[in-house]
Short mmCIF file of C-alpha atoms and ligand atoms in Angstrom, two decimals:
data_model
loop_
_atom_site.label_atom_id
_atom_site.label_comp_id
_atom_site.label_asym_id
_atom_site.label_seq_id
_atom_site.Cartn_x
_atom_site.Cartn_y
_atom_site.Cartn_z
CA UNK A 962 22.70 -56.42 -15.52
CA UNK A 963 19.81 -54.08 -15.17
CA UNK A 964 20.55 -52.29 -18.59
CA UNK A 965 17.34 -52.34 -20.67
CA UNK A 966 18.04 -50.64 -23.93
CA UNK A 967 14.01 -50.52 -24.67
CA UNK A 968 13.28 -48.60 -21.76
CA UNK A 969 16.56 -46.45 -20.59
CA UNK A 970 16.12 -42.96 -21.88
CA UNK A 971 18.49 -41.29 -24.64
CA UNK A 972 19.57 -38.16 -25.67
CA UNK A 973 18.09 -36.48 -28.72
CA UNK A 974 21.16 -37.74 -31.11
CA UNK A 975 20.74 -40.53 -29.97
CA UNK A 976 17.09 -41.05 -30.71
CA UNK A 977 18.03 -39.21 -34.17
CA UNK A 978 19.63 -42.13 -35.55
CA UNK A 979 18.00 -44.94 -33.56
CA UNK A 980 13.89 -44.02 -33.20
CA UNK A 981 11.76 -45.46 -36.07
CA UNK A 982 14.31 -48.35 -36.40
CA UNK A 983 14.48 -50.69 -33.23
CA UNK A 984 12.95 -53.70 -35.53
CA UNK A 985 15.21 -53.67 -38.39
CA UNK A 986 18.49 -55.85 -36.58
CA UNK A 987 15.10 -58.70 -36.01
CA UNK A 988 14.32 -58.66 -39.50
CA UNK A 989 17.67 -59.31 -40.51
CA UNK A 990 18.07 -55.93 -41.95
CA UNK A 991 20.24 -52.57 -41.87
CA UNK A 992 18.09 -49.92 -43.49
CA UNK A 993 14.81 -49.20 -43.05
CA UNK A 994 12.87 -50.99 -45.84
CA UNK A 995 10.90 -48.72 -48.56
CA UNK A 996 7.54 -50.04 -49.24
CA UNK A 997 5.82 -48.56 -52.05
CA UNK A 998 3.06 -50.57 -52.18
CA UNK A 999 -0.75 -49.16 -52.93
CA UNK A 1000 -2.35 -52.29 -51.66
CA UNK A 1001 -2.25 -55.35 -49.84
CA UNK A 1002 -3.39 -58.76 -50.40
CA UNK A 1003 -5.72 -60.19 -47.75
CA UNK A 1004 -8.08 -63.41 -48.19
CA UNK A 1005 -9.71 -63.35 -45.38
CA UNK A 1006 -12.77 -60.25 -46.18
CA UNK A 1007 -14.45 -60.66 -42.36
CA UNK A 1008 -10.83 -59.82 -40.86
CA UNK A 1009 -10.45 -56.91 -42.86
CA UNK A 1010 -14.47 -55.68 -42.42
CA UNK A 1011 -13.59 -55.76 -38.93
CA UNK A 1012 -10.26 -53.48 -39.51
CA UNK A 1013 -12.13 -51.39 -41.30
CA UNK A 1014 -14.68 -50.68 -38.51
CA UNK A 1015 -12.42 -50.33 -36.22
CA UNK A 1016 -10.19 -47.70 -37.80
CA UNK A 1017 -13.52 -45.27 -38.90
CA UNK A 1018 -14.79 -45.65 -35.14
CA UNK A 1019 -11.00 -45.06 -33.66
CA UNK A 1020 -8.72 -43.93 -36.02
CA UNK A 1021 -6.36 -45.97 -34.32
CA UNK A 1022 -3.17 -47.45 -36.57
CA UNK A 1023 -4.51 -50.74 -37.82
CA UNK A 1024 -2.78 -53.96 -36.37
CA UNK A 1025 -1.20 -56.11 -38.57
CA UNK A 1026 -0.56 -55.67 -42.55
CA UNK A 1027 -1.59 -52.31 -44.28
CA UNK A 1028 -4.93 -52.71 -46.23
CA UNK A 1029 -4.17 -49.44 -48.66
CA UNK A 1030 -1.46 -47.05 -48.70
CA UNK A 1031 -4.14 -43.76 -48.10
CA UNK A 1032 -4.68 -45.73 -44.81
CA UNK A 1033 -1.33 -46.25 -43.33
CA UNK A 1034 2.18 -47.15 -44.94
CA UNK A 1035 4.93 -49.11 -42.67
CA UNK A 1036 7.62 -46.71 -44.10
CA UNK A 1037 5.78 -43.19 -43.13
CA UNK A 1038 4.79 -45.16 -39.92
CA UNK A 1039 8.79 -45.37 -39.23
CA UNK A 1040 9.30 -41.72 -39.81
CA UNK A 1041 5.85 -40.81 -37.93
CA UNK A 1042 7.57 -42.85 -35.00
CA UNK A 1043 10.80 -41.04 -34.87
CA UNK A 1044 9.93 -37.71 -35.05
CA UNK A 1045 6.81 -38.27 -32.17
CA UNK A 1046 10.29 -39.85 -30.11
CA UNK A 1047 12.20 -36.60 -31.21
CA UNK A 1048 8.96 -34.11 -30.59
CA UNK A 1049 8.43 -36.26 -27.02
CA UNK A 1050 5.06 -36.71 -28.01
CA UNK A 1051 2.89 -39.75 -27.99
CA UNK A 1052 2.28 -39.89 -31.67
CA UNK A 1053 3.15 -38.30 -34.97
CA UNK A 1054 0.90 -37.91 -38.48
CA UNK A 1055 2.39 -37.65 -41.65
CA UNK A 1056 1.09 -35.64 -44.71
CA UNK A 1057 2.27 -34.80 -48.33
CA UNK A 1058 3.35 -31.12 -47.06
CA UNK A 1059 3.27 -28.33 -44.20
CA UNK A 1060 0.29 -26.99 -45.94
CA UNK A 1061 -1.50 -30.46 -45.89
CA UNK A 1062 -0.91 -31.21 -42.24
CA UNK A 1063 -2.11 -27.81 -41.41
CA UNK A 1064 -5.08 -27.98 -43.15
CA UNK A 1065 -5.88 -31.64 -41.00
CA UNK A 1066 -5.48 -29.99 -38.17
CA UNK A 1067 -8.23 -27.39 -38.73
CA UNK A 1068 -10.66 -29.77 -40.40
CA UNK A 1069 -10.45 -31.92 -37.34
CA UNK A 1070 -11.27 -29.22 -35.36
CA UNK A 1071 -13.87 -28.02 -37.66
CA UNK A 1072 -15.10 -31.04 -37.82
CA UNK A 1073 -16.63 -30.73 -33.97
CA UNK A 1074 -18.08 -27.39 -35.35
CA UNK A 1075 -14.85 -25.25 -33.82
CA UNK A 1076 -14.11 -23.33 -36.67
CA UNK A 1077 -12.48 -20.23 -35.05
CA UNK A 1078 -9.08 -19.71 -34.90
CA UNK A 1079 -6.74 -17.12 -32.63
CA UNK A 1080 -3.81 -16.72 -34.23
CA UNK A 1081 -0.39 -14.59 -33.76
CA UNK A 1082 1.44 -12.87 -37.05
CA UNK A 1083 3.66 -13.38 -38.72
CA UNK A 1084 2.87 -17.16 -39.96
CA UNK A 1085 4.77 -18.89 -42.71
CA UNK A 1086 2.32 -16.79 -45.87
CA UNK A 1087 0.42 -19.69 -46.63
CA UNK A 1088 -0.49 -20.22 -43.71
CA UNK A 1089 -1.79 -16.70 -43.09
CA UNK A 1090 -3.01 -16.93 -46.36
CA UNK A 1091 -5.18 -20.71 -44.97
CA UNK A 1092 -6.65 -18.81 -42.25
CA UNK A 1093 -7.21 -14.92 -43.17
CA UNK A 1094 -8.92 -16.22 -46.86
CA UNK A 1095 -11.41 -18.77 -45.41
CA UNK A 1096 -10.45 -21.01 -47.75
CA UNK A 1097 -11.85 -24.06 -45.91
CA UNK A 1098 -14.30 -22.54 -43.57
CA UNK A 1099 -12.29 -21.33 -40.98
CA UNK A 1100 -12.53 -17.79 -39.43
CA UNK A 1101 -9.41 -16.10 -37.55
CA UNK A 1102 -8.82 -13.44 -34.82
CA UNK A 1103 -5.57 -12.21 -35.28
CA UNK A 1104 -3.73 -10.53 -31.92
CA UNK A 1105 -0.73 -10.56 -30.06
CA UNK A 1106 0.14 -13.17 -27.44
CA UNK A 1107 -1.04 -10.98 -24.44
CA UNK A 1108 -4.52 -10.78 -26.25
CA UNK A 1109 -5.16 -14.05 -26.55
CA UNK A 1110 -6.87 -14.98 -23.61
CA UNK A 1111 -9.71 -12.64 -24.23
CA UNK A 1112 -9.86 -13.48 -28.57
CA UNK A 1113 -10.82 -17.13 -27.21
CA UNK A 1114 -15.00 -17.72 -27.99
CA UNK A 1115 -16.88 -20.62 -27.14
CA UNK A 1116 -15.84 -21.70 -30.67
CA UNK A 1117 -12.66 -21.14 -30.60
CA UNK A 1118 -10.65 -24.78 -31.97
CA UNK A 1119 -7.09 -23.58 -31.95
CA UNK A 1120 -4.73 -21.30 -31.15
CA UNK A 1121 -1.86 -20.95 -33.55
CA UNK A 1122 1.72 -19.54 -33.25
CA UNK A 1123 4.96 -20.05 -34.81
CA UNK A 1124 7.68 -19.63 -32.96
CA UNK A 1125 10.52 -18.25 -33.95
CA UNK A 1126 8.27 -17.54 -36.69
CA UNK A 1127 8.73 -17.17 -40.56
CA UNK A 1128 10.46 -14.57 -41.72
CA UNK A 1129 11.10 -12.40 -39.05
CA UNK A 1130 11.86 -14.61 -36.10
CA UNK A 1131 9.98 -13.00 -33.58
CA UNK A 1132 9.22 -15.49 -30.55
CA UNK A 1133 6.54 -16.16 -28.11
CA UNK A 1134 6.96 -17.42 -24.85
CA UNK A 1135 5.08 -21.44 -25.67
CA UNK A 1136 4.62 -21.73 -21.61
CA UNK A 1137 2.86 -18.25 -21.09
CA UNK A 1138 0.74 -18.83 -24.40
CA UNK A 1139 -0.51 -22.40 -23.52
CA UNK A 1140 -1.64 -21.03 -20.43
CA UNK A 1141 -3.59 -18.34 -21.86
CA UNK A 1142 -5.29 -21.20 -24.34
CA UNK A 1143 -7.30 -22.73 -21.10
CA UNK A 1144 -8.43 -25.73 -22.61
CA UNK A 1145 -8.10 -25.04 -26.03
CA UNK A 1146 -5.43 -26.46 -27.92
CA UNK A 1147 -2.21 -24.31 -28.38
CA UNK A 1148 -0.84 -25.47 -31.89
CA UNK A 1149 3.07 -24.38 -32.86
CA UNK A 1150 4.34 -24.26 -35.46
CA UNK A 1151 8.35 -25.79 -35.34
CA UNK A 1152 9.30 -25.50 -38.27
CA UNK A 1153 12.35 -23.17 -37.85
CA UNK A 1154 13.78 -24.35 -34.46
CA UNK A 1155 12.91 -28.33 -34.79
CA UNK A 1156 13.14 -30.02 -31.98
CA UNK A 1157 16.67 -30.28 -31.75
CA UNK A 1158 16.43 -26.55 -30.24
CA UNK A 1159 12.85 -26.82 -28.91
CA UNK A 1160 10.21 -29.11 -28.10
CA UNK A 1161 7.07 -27.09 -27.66
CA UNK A 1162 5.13 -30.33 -26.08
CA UNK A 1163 7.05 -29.93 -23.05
CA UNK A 1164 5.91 -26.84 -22.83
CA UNK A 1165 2.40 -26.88 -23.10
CA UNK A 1166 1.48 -26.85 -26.90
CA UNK A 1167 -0.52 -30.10 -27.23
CA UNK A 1168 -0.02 -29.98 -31.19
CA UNK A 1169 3.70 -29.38 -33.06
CA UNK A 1170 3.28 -29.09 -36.58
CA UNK A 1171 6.35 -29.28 -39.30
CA UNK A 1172 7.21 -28.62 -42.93
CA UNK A 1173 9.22 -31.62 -43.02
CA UNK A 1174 10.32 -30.09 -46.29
CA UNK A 1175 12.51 -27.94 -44.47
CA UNK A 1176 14.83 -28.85 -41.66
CA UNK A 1177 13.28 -32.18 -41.42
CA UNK A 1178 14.22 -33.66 -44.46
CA UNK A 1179 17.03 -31.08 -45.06
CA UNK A 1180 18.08 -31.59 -48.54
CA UNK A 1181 15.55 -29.42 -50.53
CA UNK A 1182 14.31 -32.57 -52.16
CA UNK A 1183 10.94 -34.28 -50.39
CA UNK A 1184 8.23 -31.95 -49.33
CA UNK A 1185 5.86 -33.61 -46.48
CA UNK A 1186 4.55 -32.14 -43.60
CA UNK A 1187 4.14 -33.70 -39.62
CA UNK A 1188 1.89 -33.27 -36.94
CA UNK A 1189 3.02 -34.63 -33.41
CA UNK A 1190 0.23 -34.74 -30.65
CA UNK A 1191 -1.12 -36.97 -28.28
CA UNK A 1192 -2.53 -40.25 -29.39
CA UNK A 1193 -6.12 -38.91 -29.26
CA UNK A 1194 -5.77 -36.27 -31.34
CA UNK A 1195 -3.71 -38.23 -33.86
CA UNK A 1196 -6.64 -40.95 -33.86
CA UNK A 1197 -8.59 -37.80 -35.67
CA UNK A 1198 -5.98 -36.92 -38.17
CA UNK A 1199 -5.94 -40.32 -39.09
CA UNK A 1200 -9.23 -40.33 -39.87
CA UNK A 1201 -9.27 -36.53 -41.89
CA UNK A 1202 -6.20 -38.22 -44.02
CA UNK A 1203 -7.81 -40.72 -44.84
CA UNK A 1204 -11.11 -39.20 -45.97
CA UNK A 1205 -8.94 -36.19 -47.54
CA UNK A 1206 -5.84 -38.18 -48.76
CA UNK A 1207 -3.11 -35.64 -48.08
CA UNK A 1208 -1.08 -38.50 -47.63
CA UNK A 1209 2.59 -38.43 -47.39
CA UNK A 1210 4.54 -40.27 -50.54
CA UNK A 1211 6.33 -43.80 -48.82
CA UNK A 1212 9.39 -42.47 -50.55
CA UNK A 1213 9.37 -39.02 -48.52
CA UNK A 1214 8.44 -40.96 -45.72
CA UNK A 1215 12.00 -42.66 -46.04
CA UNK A 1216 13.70 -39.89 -46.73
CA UNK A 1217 12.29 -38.04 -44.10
CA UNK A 1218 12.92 -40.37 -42.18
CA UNK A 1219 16.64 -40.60 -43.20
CA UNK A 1220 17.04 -37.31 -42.60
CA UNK A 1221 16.43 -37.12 -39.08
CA UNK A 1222 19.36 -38.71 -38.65
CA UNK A 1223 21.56 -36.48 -39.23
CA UNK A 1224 19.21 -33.87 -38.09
CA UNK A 1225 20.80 -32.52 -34.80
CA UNK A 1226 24.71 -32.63 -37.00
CA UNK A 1227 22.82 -30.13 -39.09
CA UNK A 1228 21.09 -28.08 -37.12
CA UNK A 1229 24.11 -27.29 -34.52
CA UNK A 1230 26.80 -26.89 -37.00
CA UNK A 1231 24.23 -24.49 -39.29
CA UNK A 1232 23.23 -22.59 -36.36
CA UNK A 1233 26.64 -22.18 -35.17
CA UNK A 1234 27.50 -20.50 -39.13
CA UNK A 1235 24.28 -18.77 -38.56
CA UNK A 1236 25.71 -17.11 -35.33
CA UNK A 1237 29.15 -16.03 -36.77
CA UNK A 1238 27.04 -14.86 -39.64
CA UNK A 1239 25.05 -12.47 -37.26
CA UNK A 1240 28.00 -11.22 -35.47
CA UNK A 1241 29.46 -9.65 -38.42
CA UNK A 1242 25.44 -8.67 -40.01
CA UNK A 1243 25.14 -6.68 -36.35
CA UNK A 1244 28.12 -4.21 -37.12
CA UNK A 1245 27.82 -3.98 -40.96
CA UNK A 1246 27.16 -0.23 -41.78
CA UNK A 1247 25.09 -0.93 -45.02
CA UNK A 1248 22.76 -3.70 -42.33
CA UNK A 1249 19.72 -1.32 -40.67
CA UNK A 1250 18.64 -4.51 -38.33
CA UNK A 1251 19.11 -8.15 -37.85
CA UNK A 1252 16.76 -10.49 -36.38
CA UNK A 1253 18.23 -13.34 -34.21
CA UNK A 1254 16.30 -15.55 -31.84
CA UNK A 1255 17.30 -16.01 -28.68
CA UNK A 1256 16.20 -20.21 -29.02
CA UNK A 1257 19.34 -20.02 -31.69
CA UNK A 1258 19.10 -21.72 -34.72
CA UNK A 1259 20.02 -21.42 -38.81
CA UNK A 1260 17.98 -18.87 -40.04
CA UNK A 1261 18.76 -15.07 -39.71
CA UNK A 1262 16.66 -12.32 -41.39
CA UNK A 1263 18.14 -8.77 -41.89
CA UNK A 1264 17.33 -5.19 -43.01
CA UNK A 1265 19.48 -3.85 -45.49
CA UNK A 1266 19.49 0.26 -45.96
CA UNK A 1267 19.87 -0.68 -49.64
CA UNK A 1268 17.62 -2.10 -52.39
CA UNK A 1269 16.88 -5.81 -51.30
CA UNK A 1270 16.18 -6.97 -54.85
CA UNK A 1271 19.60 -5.78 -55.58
CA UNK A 1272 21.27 -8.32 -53.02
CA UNK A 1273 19.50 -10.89 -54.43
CA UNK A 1274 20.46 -10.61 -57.65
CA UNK A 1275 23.93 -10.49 -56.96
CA UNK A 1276 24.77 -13.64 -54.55
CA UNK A 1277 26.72 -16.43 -56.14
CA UNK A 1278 27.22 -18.69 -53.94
CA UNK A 1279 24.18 -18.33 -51.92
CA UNK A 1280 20.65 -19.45 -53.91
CA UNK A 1281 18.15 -17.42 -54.26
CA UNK A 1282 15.17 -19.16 -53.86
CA UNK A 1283 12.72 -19.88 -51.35
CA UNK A 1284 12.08 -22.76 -48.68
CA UNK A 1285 14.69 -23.00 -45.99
CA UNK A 1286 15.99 -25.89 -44.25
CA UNK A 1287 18.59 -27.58 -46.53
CA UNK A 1288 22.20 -28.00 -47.15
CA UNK A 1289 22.81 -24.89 -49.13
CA UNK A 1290 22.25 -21.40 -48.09
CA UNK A 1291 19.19 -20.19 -49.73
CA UNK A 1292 17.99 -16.11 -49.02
CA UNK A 1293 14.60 -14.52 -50.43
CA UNK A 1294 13.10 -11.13 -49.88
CA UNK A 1295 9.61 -12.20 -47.76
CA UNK A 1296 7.96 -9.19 -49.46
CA UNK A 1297 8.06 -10.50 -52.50
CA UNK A 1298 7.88 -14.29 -52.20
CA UNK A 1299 7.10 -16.07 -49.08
CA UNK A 1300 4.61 -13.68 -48.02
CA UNK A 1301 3.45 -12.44 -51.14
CA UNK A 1302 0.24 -13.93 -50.61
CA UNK A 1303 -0.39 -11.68 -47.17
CA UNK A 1304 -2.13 -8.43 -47.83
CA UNK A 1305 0.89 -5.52 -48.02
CA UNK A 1306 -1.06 -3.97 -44.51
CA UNK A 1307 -1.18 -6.99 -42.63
CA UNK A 1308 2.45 -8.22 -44.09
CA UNK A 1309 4.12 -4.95 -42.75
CA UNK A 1310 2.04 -4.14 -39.79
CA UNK A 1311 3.33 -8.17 -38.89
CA UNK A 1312 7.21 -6.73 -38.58
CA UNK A 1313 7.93 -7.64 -42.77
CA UNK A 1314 9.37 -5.27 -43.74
CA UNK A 1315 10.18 -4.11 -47.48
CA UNK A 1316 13.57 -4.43 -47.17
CA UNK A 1317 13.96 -7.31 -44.97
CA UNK A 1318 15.85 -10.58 -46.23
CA UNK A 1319 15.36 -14.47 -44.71
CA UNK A 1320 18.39 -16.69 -45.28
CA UNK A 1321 18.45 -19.90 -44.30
CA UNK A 1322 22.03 -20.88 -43.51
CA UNK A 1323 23.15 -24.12 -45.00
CA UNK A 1324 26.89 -25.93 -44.34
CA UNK A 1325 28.65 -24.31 -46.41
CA UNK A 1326 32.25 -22.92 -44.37
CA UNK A 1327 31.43 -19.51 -42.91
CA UNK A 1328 34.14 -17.82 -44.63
CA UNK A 1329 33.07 -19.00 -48.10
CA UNK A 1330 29.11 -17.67 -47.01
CA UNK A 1331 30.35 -14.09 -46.15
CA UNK A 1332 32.46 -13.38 -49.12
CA UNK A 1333 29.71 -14.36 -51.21
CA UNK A 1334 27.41 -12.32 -48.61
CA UNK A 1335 29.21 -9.49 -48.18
CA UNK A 1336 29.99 -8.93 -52.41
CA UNK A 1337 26.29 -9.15 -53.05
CA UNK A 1338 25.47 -6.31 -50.09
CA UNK A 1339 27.72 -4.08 -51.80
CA UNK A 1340 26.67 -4.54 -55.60
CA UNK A 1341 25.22 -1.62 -57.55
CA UNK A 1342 22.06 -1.36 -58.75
CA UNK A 1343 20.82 -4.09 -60.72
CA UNK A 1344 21.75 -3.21 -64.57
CA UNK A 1345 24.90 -1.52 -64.14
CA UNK A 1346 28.35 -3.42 -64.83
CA UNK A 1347 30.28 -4.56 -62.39
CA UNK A 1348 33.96 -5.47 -62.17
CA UNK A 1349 35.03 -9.09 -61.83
CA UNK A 1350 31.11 -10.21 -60.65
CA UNK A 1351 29.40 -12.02 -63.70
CA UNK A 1352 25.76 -11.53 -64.67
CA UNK A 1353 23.61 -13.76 -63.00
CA UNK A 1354 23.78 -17.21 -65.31
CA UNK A 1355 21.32 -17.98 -68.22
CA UNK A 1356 18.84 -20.28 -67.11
CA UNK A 1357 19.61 -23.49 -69.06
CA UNK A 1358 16.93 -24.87 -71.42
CA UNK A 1359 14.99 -27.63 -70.10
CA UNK A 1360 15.78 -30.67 -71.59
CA UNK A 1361 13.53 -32.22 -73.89
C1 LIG B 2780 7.20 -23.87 -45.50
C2 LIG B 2780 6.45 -23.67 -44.26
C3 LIG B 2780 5.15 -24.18 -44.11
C4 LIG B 2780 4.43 -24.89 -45.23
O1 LIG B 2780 5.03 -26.11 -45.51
P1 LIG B 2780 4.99 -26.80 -46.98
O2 LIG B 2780 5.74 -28.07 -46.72
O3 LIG B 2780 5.65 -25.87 -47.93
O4 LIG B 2780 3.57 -27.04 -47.32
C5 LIG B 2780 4.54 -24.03 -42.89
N1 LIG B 2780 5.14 -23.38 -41.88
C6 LIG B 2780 6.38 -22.86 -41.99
C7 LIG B 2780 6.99 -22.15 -40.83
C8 LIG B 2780 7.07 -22.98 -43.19
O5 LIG B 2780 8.29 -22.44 -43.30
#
């Protein structure tokens, strides 16, 4: 039989549950193993002197056992392996969150004196907020994907879009973009669509970055962040994390890792709530807009006529809260909390609007979602009484 299960290719779901694992039945084992350990024994000083060298001249994984856990960790190495397999890109490199892994990605750029950035609004607000403040030396053109082409300088280390991005879901086209980059490389940001919906590598972006707090992990309870890229590139994140030390917690890494297993289950059976969802948004009277991308997916943002603070205060069922990605259906008003951090000028002239909402649709049933959804659109204003809809509950004092 000609069947080789190392080499045959496999569907996303597939990979999902499988990638990051193909050891584990030769070690006698089930589940990935969780290895928390900050450092490794090793006798032999001229072995590891030569590791050493190697990685600071390469930045290549070190063979053999870990030396210390800001180096490399077996259990983020499992997760950094999946989701490269999942991505379709060569390699993946871990970090403690979204924010970390973008801020490796400019330092390694910066580091070969590119410091300036093109960049398309909206971005996630912190990472507007990373570029637009200068925070670590970078400086950023800001323009719209047909302007691209001609905000690229002789310095120019990256070109940055997120697409669909955060919190209006406007998209770019990835192929038409990477082809106005030239040679520079086109970094997107996949936060929203993962690559169960998209794979921006195939398209020309030669670096995918993730909050793996969101989708990734998909249970609002480990914050990391991913960058998938070729191998060269991820040589020289290696290096900036371990210099910098935004490195990813071995217990994220696992359940990161863990999470992408169930990651395409998630994703189609939110998205499909998310679509229902927008069907009956799209011919509410008390809805101005709704914004949908056309790549699908679990998040849906929306106008409302009324006060937006108002809605928020009045969900049950749905959290209020920021992040996105998990479970639960969580909605926030962008204005006030996600992009906070953008100046009001740039926020708005960006497409956020005052009264826009971003929910992220969890797995709740639909039904359950729109009753809660559809009470909270109609409450009064914040203050007055309403019939049969309690006040919002007391927070609980934290324990001692
Ligand atoms: C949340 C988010 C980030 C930042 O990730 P953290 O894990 O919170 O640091 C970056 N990009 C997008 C699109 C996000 O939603």
């Amino acid at each position: 039989m000609d069947y080789d299960a190392s080499t045959t290719p496999r569907a996303l779901a597939t990979e999902a549950v499988h990638a990051g694992r193909e050891d584990l039945a030769g070690l006698g084992l089930h589940a990935p193993p969780l290895d928390l350990s900050t450092t490794y024994p090793s006798y032999d000083t001229r072995a590891e002197a030569a590791r050493i060298d190697d990685f600071a001249t390469t930045g290549a994984r070190l063979d053999g056992p870990p030396v210390y856990a800001r180096l490399d960790n077996p259990t983020t190495a499992r997760f950094e392996d999946a989701l490269a397999r999942l991505e379709g890109t060569e390699s993946a490199v871990a970090f403690a969150s979204g924010m970390a892994a973008l801020t490796a990605v400019l330092l390694a750029r910066a580091s070969l004196g590119l410091r300036h950035v093109v960049a398309v609004r909206p971005l996630y607000g912190c990472s507007d907020h990373l570029l637009n403040a200068g925070l670590i030396g970078t400086e950023v053109t800001w323009t719209d994907p047909a302007g691209i082409a001609d905000a690229i300088r002789p310095d120019t280390g990256l070109v940055m879009v997120e697409t669909p991005a955060n919190p209006t879901l406007a998209e770019v086209d990835i192929r038409a973009v990477a082809h106005s980059c030239g040679s520079v490389p086109l970094l997107v940001d996949n936060t929203f669509a993962t690559p169960v919906l998209q794979r921006p590598a195939g398209q020309g972006a030669r670096i995918v970055l993730h909050s793996a707090t969101k989708y990734l992990g998909g249970h609002g309870d480990v914050m990391g962040g991913v960058v998938a890229c070729d191998e060269e590139f991820a040589r020289t994140l290696r290096q900036v994390r371990f210099a910098t030390g935004g490195v990813l917690h071995p217990f994220a890494g696992y359940l990161l890792l863990r999470g992408l297993a169930t990651l395409p289950v998630r994703v189609r059976a939110a998205s499909t709530t998310a679509a229902e969802l927008v069907r009956r948004l799209a011919t509410d009277p008390r809805i101005a807009r709704v914004h949908y991308p056309r790549v699908g997916g679990a998040m849906v943002s929306f106008e409302v006529y009324g006060d937006p603070h108002d809605v928020i205060a009045a969900v049950r069922l749905i959290t209020p809260a920021v992040s996105l990605g998990s479970v639960d259906t969580l909605i926030q008003h962008p204005a006030s909390i996600s992009h906070r951090i953008v100046d009001e000028g740039d926020r708005r002239s960006a497409g956020v609007s005052d009264r826009l909402l971003r929910m992220s649709v969890g797995l709740e049933d639909v039904e359950d979602l729109w009753r809660d959804l559809t009470q909270a659109l109609s409450a009064p204003p914040a203050g007055t009484s309403r019939a049969g809809v309690g006040s919002a509950p007391e927070p609980r004092p934290v324990g001692r």
